[in-house]
Short mmCIF file of C-alpha atoms in Angstrom, two decimals:
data_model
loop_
_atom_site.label_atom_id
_atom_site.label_comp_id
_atom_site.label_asym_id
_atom_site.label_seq_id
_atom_site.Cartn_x
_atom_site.Cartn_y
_atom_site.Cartn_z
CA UNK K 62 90.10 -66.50 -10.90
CA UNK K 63 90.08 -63.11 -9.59
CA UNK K 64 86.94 -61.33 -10.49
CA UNK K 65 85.17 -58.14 -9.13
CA UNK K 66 81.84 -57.49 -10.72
CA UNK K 67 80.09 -54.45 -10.38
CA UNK K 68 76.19 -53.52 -10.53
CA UNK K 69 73.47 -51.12 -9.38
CA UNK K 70 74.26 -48.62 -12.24
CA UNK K 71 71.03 -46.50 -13.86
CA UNK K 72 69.48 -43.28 -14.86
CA UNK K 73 68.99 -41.03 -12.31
CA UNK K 74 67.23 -37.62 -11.45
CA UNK K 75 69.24 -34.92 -10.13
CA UNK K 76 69.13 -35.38 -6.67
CA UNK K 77 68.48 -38.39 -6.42
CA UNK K 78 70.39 -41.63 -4.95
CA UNK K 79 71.89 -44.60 -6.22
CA UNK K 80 73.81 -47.64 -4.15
CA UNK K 81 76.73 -49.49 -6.39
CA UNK K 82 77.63 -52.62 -5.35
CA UNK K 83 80.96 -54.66 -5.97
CA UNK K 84 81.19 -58.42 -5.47
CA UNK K 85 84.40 -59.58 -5.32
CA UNK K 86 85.96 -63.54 -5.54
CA UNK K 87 89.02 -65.44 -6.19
CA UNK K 88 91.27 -63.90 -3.31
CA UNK K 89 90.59 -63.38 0.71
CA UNK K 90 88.94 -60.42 -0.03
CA UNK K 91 88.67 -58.57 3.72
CA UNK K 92 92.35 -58.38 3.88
CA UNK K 93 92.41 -55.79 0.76
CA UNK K 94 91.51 -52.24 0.29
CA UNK K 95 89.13 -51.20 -1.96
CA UNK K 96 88.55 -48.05 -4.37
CA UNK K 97 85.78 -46.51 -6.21
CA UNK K 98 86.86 -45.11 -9.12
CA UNK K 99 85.32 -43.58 -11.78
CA UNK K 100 85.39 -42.13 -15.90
CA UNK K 101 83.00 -39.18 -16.78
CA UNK K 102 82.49 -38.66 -20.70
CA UNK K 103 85.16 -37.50 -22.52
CA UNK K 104 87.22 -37.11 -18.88
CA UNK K 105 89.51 -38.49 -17.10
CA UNK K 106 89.93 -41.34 -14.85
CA UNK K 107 88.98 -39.86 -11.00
CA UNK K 108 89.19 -41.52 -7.43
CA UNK K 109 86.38 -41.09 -6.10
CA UNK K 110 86.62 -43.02 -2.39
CA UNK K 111 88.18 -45.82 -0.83
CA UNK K 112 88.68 -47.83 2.28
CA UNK K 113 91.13 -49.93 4.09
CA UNK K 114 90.78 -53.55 5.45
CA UNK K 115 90.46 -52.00 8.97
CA UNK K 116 87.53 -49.73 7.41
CA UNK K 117 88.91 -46.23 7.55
CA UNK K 118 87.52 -44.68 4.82
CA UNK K 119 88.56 -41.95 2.64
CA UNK K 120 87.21 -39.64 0.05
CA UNK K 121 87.68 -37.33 -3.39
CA UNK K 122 86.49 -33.72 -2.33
CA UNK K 123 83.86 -33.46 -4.92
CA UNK K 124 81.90 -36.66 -3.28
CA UNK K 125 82.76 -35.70 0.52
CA UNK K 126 79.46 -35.60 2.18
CA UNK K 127 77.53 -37.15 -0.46
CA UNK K 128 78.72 -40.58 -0.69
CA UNK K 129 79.47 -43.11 1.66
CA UNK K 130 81.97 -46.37 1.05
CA UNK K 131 81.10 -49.40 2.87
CA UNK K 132 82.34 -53.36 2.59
CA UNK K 133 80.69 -56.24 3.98
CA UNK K 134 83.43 -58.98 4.37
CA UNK K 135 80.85 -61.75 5.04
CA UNK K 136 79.47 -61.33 1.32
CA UNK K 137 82.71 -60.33 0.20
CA UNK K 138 80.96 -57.12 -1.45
CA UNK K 139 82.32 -53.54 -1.73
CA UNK K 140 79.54 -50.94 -1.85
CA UNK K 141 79.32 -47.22 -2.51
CA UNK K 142 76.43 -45.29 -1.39
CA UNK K 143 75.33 -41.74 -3.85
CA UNK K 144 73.48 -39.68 -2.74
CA UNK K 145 72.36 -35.67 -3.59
CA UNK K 146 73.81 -36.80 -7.42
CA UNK K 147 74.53 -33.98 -9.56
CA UNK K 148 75.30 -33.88 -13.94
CA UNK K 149 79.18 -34.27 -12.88
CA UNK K 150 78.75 -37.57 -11.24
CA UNK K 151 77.49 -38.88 -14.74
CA UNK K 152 80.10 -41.78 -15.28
CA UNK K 153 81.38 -45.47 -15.46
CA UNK K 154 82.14 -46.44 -11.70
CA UNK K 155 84.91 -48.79 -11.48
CA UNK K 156 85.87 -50.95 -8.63
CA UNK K 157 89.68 -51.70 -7.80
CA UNK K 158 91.69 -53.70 -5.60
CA UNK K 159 94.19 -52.33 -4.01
CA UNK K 160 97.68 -54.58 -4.55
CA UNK K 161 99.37 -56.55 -1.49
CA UNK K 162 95.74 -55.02 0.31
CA UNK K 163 97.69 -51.69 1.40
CA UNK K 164 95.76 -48.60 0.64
CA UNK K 165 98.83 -46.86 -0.61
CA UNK K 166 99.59 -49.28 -2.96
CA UNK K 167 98.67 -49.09 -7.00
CA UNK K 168 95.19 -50.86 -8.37
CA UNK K 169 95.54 -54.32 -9.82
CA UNK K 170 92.28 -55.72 -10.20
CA UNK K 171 90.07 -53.51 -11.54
CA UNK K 172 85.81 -54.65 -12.46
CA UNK K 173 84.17 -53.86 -16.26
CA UNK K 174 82.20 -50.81 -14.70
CA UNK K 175 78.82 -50.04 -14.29
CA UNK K 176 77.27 -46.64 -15.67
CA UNK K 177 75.66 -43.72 -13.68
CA UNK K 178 73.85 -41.18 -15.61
CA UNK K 179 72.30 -38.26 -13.90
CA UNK K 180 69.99 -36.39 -15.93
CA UNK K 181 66.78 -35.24 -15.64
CA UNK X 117 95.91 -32.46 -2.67
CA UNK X 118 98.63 -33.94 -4.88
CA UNK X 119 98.17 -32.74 -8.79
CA UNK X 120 99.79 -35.20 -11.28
CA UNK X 121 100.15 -33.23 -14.58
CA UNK X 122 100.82 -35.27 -18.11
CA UNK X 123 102.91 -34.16 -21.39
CA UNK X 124 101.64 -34.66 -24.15
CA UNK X 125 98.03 -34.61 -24.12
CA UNK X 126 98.53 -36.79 -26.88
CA UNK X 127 101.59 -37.84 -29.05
CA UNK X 128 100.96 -40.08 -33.06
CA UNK X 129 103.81 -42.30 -33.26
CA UNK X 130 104.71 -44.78 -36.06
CA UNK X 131 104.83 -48.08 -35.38
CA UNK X 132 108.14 -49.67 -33.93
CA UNK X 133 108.73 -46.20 -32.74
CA UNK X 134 109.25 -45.40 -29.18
CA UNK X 135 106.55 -43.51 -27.07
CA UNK X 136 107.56 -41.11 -24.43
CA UNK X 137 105.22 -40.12 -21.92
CA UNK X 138 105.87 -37.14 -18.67
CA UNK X 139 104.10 -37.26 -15.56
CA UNK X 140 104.94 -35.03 -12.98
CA UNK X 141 103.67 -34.68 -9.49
CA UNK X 142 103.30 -31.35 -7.42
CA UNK X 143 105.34 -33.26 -4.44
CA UNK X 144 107.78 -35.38 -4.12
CA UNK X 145 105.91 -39.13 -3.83
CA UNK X 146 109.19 -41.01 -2.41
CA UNK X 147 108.21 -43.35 0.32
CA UNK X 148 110.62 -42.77 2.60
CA UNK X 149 109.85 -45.93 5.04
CA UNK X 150 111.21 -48.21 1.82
CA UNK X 151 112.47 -45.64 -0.54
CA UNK X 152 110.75 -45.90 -3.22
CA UNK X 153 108.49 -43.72 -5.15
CA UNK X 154 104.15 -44.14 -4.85
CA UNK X 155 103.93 -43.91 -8.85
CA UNK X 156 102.05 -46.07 -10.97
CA UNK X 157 100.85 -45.92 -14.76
CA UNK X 158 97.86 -47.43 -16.52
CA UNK X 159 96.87 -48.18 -19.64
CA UNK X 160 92.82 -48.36 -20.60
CA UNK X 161 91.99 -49.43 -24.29
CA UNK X 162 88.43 -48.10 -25.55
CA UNK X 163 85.49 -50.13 -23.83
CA UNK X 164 87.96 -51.75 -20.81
CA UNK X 165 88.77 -51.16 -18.02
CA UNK X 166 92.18 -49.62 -16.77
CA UNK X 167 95.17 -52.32 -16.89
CA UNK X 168 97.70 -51.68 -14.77
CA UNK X 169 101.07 -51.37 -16.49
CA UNK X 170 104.07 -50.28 -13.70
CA UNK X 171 104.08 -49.56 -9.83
CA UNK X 172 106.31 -48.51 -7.68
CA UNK X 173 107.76 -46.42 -11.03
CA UNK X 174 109.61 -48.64 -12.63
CA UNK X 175 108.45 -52.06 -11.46
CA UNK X 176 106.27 -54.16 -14.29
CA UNK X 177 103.48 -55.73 -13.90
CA UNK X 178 103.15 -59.35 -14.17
CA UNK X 179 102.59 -60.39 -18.20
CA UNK X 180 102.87 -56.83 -19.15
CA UNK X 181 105.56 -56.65 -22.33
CA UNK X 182 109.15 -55.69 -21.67
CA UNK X 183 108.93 -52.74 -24.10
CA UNK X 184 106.76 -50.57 -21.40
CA UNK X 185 109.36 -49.39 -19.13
CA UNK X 186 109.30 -46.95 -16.61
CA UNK X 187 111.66 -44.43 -14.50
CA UNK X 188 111.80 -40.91 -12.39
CA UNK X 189 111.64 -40.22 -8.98
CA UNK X 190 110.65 -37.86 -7.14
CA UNK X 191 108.34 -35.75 -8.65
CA UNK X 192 109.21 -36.08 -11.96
CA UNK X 193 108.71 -39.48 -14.02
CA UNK X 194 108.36 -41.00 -17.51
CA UNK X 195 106.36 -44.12 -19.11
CA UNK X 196 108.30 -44.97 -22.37
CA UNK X 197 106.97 -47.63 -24.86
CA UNK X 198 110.43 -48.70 -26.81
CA UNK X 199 108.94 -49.87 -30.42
CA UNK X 200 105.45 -49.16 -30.36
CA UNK X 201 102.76 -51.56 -31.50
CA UNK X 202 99.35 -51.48 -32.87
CA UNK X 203 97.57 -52.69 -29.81
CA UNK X 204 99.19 -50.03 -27.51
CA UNK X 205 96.50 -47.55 -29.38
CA UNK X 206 95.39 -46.78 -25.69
CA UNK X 207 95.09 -43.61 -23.44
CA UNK X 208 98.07 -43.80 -19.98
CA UNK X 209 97.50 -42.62 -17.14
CA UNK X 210 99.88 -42.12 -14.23
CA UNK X 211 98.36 -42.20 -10.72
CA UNK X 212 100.29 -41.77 -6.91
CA UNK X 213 99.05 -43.15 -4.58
CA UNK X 214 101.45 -41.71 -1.60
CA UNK X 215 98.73 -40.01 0.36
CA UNK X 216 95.78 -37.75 0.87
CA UNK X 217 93.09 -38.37 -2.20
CA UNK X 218 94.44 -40.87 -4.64
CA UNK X 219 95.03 -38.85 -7.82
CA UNK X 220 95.46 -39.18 -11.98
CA UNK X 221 96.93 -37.47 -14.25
CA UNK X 222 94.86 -36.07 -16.93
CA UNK X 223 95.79 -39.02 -19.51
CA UNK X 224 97.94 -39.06 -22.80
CA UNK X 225 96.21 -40.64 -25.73
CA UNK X 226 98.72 -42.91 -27.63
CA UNK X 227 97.74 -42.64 -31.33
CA UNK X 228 99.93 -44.69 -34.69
CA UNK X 229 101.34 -42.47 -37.10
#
């Protein structure tokens, strides 16, 4: 079965850091891209970062500097990386795969989310 | 960046009615190398995840019903639900994913009548 499962979530001080972590299983999974994407309260669904199977990396404006997207095929785990976290990163963070593994390509797998408040 | 804008914000529609939802994109998001347009819509229920519904505009997704259908190109595209049912109580989202920062639109919360 295809699964990604998500963790690392918390409470948080403004400021401060946080590393997500997405473990993925059920398909090969260093031939896919991978996204970060995330639901603030009462918002929107925003992309926050993602990266390809050859590791280029790419990022939403607001997070550009702050966070960092990383994979590690060996433990077939997708990873994200927050730091200097502000109010407006205060969210569910979903993982996604990335269909047929292209990075322009729509998500089909996505995890249950794991929740990142930032508050002091 | 690309801007994908959504009309409604949110529509009440009685059930075995058909839902009509707009998305349109600041660009055109026609792949050119295969001709077909970067467009995708999602559906996310209260508590779950997003579930994707239609890619490449108008292409379901596997066990998805046949009364979500979708069409446009372009920049200008629509998500209709034929006779809507009582678990399709959901907010849509469309989403390109042609280039530059992947972007949503703003959602469209589906509501029964």
């Amino acid at each position: 079965e295809v699964q990604l499962l998500e963790s690392g979530g918390g409470l948080v001080q403004p400021g401060g850091s946080l590393r997500l972590s997405c473990a993925a299983s059920g398909f090969t999974f260093s031939r896919y891209a991978m996204s970060w994407v995330r639901r603030a309260p009462g918002k929107g669904l925003e992309w926050v970062s993602g990266i390809s199977g050859s590791d280029n990396t790419y990022y939403a404006g607001s997070v550009k500097g702050r966070f960092t997207i990383s994979r590690d095929n060996s433990k077939n785990t997708l990873y994200l990386q927050m730091n200097s976290l502000r109010g407006e990163d205060t969210a569910i963070y979903y993982c996604a795969n990335h269909r047929r593994g292209s990075y322009n390509d729509a998500f089909d797998i996505w995890g249950q989310g794991t929740v990142v408040t930032v508050s002091s | 960046d690309i801007v994908m804008t959504q009309s409604p914000d949110s529509l009440a529609v009685s059930l075995g009615e058909r839902a009509t939802i707009n998305c349109k994109s600041s660009q055109s998001v026609l792949y050119s190398s295969n001709n077909k347009n970067c467009l995708a819509w999602y559906q996310q229920k209260p508590g779950q995840p997003p579930n994707l519904l239609i890619y490449w505009a108008s292409t379901r997704e596997s066990g998805v019903p046949d009364r979500f259908n979708g069409s446009g190109s372009g920049t200008d595209f629509t998500l209709t639900i034929s006779s809507l049912q009582a678990e399709d109580v959901a907010v849509y989202y469309c989403q390109q994913y042609y280039g530059g920062p992947l972007t949503f639109g703003q959602g469209t919360k589906v509501e029964i009548k």
